[in-house]
Amino acid sequence: MPVYSMTGYASALGQPPQNPDQVPAPQLAVELRSVNGRFLDLSLRLPDELRHLEPPIRDAIAQGIRRGKVELRIAAGREGDHALPRLNPGTLDQLAELQSQLRARFPSASPFAVQELLHWCRQGSTQPAWDDGWLLKLVQQCVDGLREARAREGDRLTLILLDKIAQLRVLAERAEPLVPAVVQRHQERFLQRWQEALNQAGALAHAELSEAARERALSEAAAHAIRIDVAEELARLRAHLDEIEAQLRKGGELGKRLDFLIQELHREANTLGSKSTALELSAISVDMKVLIEQMREQVQNIE
């Protein structure tokens, strides 16, 4: 399944079926645009004569779009200001009869001007009849177009995220060989400082106390090594990266799951930085957090 972005735009333009017994209906333009959102938030802008179609239009959108702030606009084409109206013989007969009555009552009255006649023909035009089934098909066509646009944007987001995942794997590989050396270095430093503290306290004068102190120092050094060891954090970070990559290749509605996994990635990178007592690991932790934040921004746009 594709990965869908919540950002997209689509439009559809169509001419309703013409009925020679009715006023020809103008073209209809349907526009759909969407941006990211936690839930599905629909906003419809319809002509008054199409308000009765709001429930089926909402259903058509909800079946194809799961999340995002979606706005639909339907607009009917209008004749330009200088376009001639479609003359209705019945309206012309009524205007001719009205003019005859006026001239009979007011002989000096001026006859209707052409501009006035055209104005009344426009005003006298009846509302065209809309084909509801045809209109819903046009809306569905637009929904399908929006899904295709969101899928294309989703493909782009997937490539960006996979690239960030690859960069994070490189950083994890750089950090892994540093961990044993960092742990050993800090163990040695810890024991050295412990020995210096004993020397200053004069504890070396007593052999038994010195031996006990050394055992205690080794125990404390081992505990300290466990506290600063980030091997588990790196292992969990790799596991989260594997899961994110698997979800992206699987596709579907995965935005919320990815958002949770991004939080877990950020937690591991933070722990790596807080445990680190080496400049190299601290720099890697900062680079990881920058990449993870960039991933979070992209994941917020995925359905």
mmCIF file of N, CA and C in Angstrom, residues 111-181:
data_model
loop_
_atom_site.group_PDB
_atom_site.id
_atom_site.type_symbol
_atom_site.label_atom_id
_atom_site.label_comp_id
_atom_site.label_asym_id
_atom_site.label_seq_id
_atom_site.Cartn_x
_atom_site.Cartn_y
_atom_site.Cartn_z
ATOM 1 N N PRO A 111 -39.843 53.018 -25.692
ATOM 2 C CA PRO A 111 -39.823 51.546 -25.755
ATOM 3 C C PRO A 111 -38.597 51.001 -25.001
ATOM 4 N N PHE A 112 -38.667 49.731 -24.677
ATOM 5 C CA PHE A 112 -37.539 49.093 -23.999
ATOM 6 C C PHE A 112 -36.286 49.163 -24.862
ATOM 7 N N ALA A 113 -35.156 49.491 -24.210
ATOM 8 C CA ALA A 113 -33.876 49.445 -24.905
ATOM 9 C C ALA A 113 -33.382 47.989 -24.945
ATOM 10 N N VAL A 114 -32.485 47.739 -25.899
ATOM 11 C CA VAL A 114 -31.931 46.387 -26.034
ATOM 12 C C VAL A 114 -31.245 45.961 -24.733
ATOM 13 N N GLN A 115 -30.512 46.885 -24.103
ATOM 14 C CA GLN A 115 -29.809 46.553 -22.862
ATOM 15 C C GLN A 115 -30.802 46.148 -21.773
ATOM 16 N N GLU A 116 -31.941 46.848 -21.722
ATOM 17 C CA GLU A 116 -32.951 46.495 -20.724
ATOM 18 C C GLU A 116 -33.545 45.125 -21.012
ATOM 19 N N LEU A 117 -33.762 44.853 -22.274
ATOM 20 C CA LEU A 117 -34.318 43.543 -22.628
ATOM 21 C C LEU A 117 -33.352 42.419 -22.243
ATOM 22 N N LEU A 118 -32.052 42.621 -22.522
ATOM 23 C CA LEU A 118 -31.067 41.593 -22.164
ATOM 24 C C LEU A 118 -31.006 41.409 -20.650
ATOM 25 N N HIS A 119 -31.112 42.527 -19.918
ATOM 26 C CA HIS A 119 -31.095 42.429 -18.455
ATOM 27 C C HIS A 119 -32.272 41.603 -17.964
ATOM 28 N N TRP A 120 -33.461 41.853 -18.509
ATOM 29 C CA TRP A 120 -34.636 41.106 -18.064
ATOM 30 C C TRP A 120 -34.565 39.640 -18.488
ATOM 31 N N CYS A 121 -33.919 39.381 -19.607
ATOM 32 C CA CYS A 121 -33.770 37.982 -20.023
ATOM 33 C C CYS A 121 -32.871 37.227 -19.052
ATOM 34 N N ARG A 122 -31.828 37.935 -18.583
ATOM 35 C CA ARG A 122 -30.961 37.289 -17.586
ATOM 36 C C ARG A 122 -31.727 37.040 -16.300
ATOM 37 N N GLN A 123 -32.470 38.059 -15.855
ATOM 38 C CA GLN A 123 -33.212 37.913 -14.616
ATOM 39 C C GLN A 123 -34.316 36.885 -14.732
ATOM 40 N N GLY A 124 -34.844 36.729 -15.937
ATOM 41 C CA GLY A 124 -35.956 35.809 -16.121
ATOM 42 C C GLY A 124 -35.553 34.373 -16.352
ATOM 43 N N SER A 125 -34.238 34.128 -16.451
ATOM 44 C CA SER A 125 -33.789 32.748 -16.673
ATOM 45 C C SER A 125 -34.102 31.900 -15.457
ATOM 46 N N THR A 126 -34.597 30.732 -15.689
ATOM 47 C CA THR A 126 -34.913 29.827 -14.579
ATOM 48 C C THR A 126 -33.660 29.084 -14.143
ATOM 49 N N GLN A 127 -33.653 28.631 -12.898
ATOM 50 C CA GLN A 127 -32.513 27.893 -12.362
ATOM 51 C C GLN A 127 -32.367 26.548 -13.065
ATOM 52 N N PRO A 128 -31.181 26.241 -13.567
ATOM 53 C CA PRO A 128 -31.012 24.959 -14.247
ATOM 54 C C PRO A 128 -31.189 23.792 -13.282
ATOM 55 N N ALA A 129 -31.623 22.696 -13.801
ATOM 56 C CA ALA A 129 -31.780 21.489 -12.988
ATOM 57 C C ALA A 129 -30.446 20.757 -12.942
ATOM 58 N N TRP A 130 -30.010 20.376 -11.718
ATOM 59 C CA TRP A 130 -28.736 19.692 -11.542
ATOM 60 C C TRP A 130 -28.971 18.193 -11.463
ATOM 61 N N ASP A 131 -28.069 17.468 -12.088
ATOM 62 C CA ASP A 131 -28.102 16.009 -12.035
ATOM 63 C C ASP A 131 -27.271 15.583 -10.829
ATOM 64 N N ASP A 132 -27.929 15.173 -9.746
ATOM 65 C CA ASP A 132 -27.231 14.848 -8.506
ATOM 66 C C ASP A 132 -26.251 13.693 -8.691
ATOM 67 N N GLY A 133 -26.677 12.666 -9.418
ATOM 68 C CA GLY A 133 -25.793 11.521 -9.630
ATOM 69 C C GLY A 133 -24.538 11.913 -10.379
ATOM 70 N N TRP A 134 -24.706 12.737 -11.411
ATOM 71 C CA TRP A 134 -23.543 13.196 -12.173
ATOM 72 C C TRP A 134 -22.613 14.019 -11.291
ATOM 73 N N LEU A 135 -23.191 14.887 -10.453
ATOM 74 C CA LEU A 135 -22.373 15.738 -9.592
ATOM 75 C C LEU A 135 -21.575 14.909 -8.587
ATOM 76 N N LEU A 136 -22.207 13.890 -8.007
ATOM 77 C CA LEU A 136 -21.495 13.049 -7.043
ATOM 78 C C LEU A 136 -20.352 12.286 -7.719
ATOM 79 N N LYS A 137 -20.545 11.909 -8.980
ATOM 80 C CA LYS A 137 -19.451 11.264 -9.713
ATOM 81 C C LYS A 137 -18.293 12.243 -9.919
ATOM 82 N N LEU A 138 -18.621 13.511 -10.165
ATOM 83 C CA LEU A 138 -17.577 14.520 -10.337
ATOM 84 C C LEU A 138 -16.813 14.729 -9.025
ATOM 85 N N VAL A 139 -17.547 14.722 -7.919
ATOM 86 C CA VAL A 139 -16.901 14.843 -6.608
ATOM 87 C C VAL A 139 -15.988 13.640 -6.364
ATOM 88 N N GLN A 140 -16.471 12.437 -6.695
ATOM 89 C CA GLN A 140 -15.666 11.233 -6.504
ATOM 90 C C GLN A 140 -14.403 11.281 -7.365
ATOM 91 N N GLN A 141 -14.541 11.800 -8.566
ATOM 92 C CA GLN A 141 -13.373 11.965 -9.439
ATOM 93 C C GLN A 141 -12.336 12.879 -8.785
ATOM 94 N N CYS A 142 -12.827 13.930 -8.138
ATOM 95 C CA CYS A 142 -11.921 14.859 -7.465
ATOM 96 C C CYS A 142 -11.282 14.203 -6.238
ATOM 97 N N VAL A 143 -12.049 13.411 -5.484
ATOM 98 C CA VAL A 143 -11.507 12.692 -4.327
ATOM 99 C C VAL A 143 -10.407 11.736 -4.770
ATOM 100 N N ASP A 144 -10.645 11.020 -5.872
ATOM 101 C CA ASP A 144 -9.626 10.101 -6.396
ATOM 102 C C ASP A 144 -8.362 10.871 -6.793
ATOM 103 N N GLY A 145 -8.563 12.049 -7.389
ATOM 104 C CA GLY A 145 -7.413 12.871 -7.757
ATOM 105 C C GLY A 145 -6.629 13.338 -6.543
ATOM 106 N N LEU A 146 -7.351 13.672 -5.467
ATOM 107 C CA LEU A 146 -6.670 14.099 -4.243
ATOM 108 C C LEU A 146 -5.879 12.944 -3.627
ATOM 109 N N ARG A 147 -6.458 11.746 -3.646
ATOM 110 C CA ARG A 147 -5.739 10.582 -3.116
ATOM 111 C C ARG A 147 -4.463 10.326 -3.925
ATOM 112 N N GLU A 148 -4.541 10.482 -5.238
ATOM 113 C CA GLU A 148 -3.351 10.292 -6.062
ATOM 114 C C GLU A 148 -2.297 11.351 -5.734
ATOM 115 N N ALA A 149 -2.745 12.598 -5.533
ATOM 116 C CA ALA A 149 -1.792 13.656 -5.194
ATOM 117 C C ALA A 149 -1.164 13.406 -3.836
ATOM 118 N N ARG A 150 -1.974 12.942 -2.886
ATOM 119 C CA ARG A 150 -1.439 12.654 -1.551
ATOM 120 C C ARG A 150 -0.507 11.443 -1.584
ATOM 121 N N ALA A 151 -0.773 10.500 -2.478
ATOM 122 C CA ALA A 151 0.121 9.343 -2.609
ATOM 123 C C ALA A 151 1.472 9.765 -3.194
ATOM 124 N N ARG A 152 1.434 10.668 -4.187
ATOM 125 C CA ARG A 152 2.695 11.159 -4.757
ATOM 126 C C ARG A 152 3.510 11.902 -3.704
ATOM 127 N N GLU A 153 2.834 12.729 -2.922
ATOM 128 C CA GLU A 153 3.528 13.442 -1.853
ATOM 129 C C GLU A 153 4.018 12.465 -0.798
ATOM 130 N N GLY A 154 3.238 11.403 -0.543
ATOM 131 C CA GLY A 154 3.667 10.378 0.409
ATOM 132 C C GLY A 154 4.923 9.656 -0.056
ATOM 133 N N ASP A 155 5.029 9.395 -1.359
ATOM 134 C CA ASP A 155 6.251 8.776 -1.883
ATOM 135 C C ASP A 155 7.463 9.669 -1.635
ATOM 136 N N ARG A 156 7.265 10.963 -1.808
ATOM 137 C CA ARG A 156 8.374 11.895 -1.575
ATOM 138 C C ARG A 156 8.771 11.898 -0.098
ATOM 139 N N LEU A 157 7.779 11.902 0.795
ATOM 140 C CA LEU A 157 8.069 11.871 2.230
ATOM 141 C C LEU A 157 8.775 10.573 2.628
ATOM 142 N N THR A 158 8.349 9.470 2.008
ATOM 143 C CA THR A 158 8.984 8.177 2.309
ATOM 144 C C THR A 158 10.462 8.199 1.958
ATOM 145 N N LEU A 159 10.806 8.757 0.797
ATOM 146 C CA LEU A 159 12.213 8.836 0.405
ATOM 147 C C LEU A 159 13.008 9.696 1.374
ATOM 148 N N ILE A 160 12.402 10.796 1.824
ATOM 149 C CA ILE A 160 13.086 11.670 2.788
ATOM 150 C C ILE A 160 13.336 10.928 4.088
ATOM 151 N N LEU A 161 12.317 10.215 4.581
ATOM 152 C CA LEU A 161 12.457 9.501 5.844
ATOM 153 C C LEU A 161 13.469 8.363 5.740
ATOM 154 N N LEU A 162 13.454 7.650 4.634
ATOM 155 C CA LEU A 162 14.432 6.564 4.459
ATOM 156 C C LEU A 162 15.857 7.116 4.429
ATOM 157 N N ASP A 163 16.012 8.294 3.840
ATOM 158 C CA ASP A 163 17.330 8.913 3.824
ATOM 159 C C ASP A 163 17.764 9.288 5.249
ATOM 160 N N LYS A 164 16.844 9.830 6.054
ATOM 161 C CA LYS A 164 17.167 10.162 7.444
ATOM 162 C C LYS A 164 17.492 8.908 8.248
ATOM 163 N N ILE A 165 16.772 7.829 7.982
ATOM 164 C CA ILE A 165 17.043 6.564 8.674
ATOM 165 C C ILE A 165 18.460 6.089 8.352
ATOM 166 N N ALA A 166 18.840 6.176 7.075
ATOM 167 C CA ALA A 166 20.193 5.757 6.683
ATOM 168 C C ALA A 166 21.252 6.596 7.400
ATOM 169 N N GLN A 167 21.007 7.896 7.525
ATOM 170 C CA GLN A 167 21.967 8.763 8.223
ATOM 171 C C GLN A 167 22.051 8.415 9.706
ATOM 172 N N LEU A 168 20.917 8.078 10.312
ATOM 173 C CA LEU A 168 20.932 7.687 11.719
ATOM 174 C C LEU A 168 21.678 6.366 11.911
ATOM 175 N N ARG A 169 21.533 5.455 10.977
ATOM 176 C CA ARG A 169 22.279 4.182 11.074
ATOM 177 C C ARG A 169 23.789 4.444 11.011
ATOM 178 N N VAL A 170 24.201 5.363 10.159
ATOM 179 C CA VAL A 170 25.626 5.697 10.066
ATOM 180 C C VAL A 170 26.123 6.264 11.392
ATOM 181 N N LEU A 171 25.327 7.140 12.018
ATOM 182 C CA LEU A 171 25.727 7.703 13.307
ATOM 183 C C LEU A 171 25.816 6.621 14.380
ATOM 184 N N ALA A 172 24.858 5.671 14.355
ATOM 185 C CA ALA A 172 24.903 4.573 15.330
ATOM 186 C C ALA A 172 26.146 3.714 15.127
ATOM 187 N N GLU A 173 26.518 3.481 13.877
ATOM 188 C CA GLU A 173 27.723 2.706 13.592
ATOM 189 C C GLU A 173 28.977 3.446 14.062
ATOM 190 N N ARG A 174 28.961 4.768 13.951
ATOM 191 C CA ARG A 174 30.101 5.551 14.442
ATOM 192 C C ARG A 174 30.183 5.513 15.966
ATOM 193 N N ALA A 175 29.012 5.467 16.620
ATOM 194 C CA ALA A 175 28.997 5.508 18.085
ATOM 195 C C ALA A 175 29.391 4.160 18.699
ATOM 196 N N GLU A 176 29.015 3.064 18.036
ATOM 197 C CA GLU A 176 29.194 1.739 18.652
ATOM 198 C C GLU A 176 30.638 1.433 19.033
ATOM 199 N N PRO A 177 31.636 1.614 18.156
ATOM 200 C CA PRO A 177 33.013 1.284 18.568
ATOM 201 C C PRO A 177 33.569 2.233 19.625
ATOM 202 N N LEU A 178 32.941 3.388 19.816
ATOM 203 C CA LEU A 178 33.423 4.329 20.825
ATOM 204 C C LEU A 178 33.028 3.908 22.236
ATOM 205 N N VAL A 179 31.954 3.121 22.351
ATOM 206 C CA VAL A 179 31.399 2.815 23.666
ATOM 207 C C VAL A 179 32.380 2.049 24.550
ATOM 208 N N PRO A 180 32.986 0.909 24.112
ATOM 209 C CA PRO A 180 33.906 0.189 25.009
ATOM 210 C C PRO A 180 35.091 1.042 25.453
ATOM 211 N N ALA A 181 35.638 1.828 24.516
ATOM 212 C CA ALA A 181 36.787 2.653 24.866
ATOM 213 C C ALA A 181 36.409 3.720 25.883
#
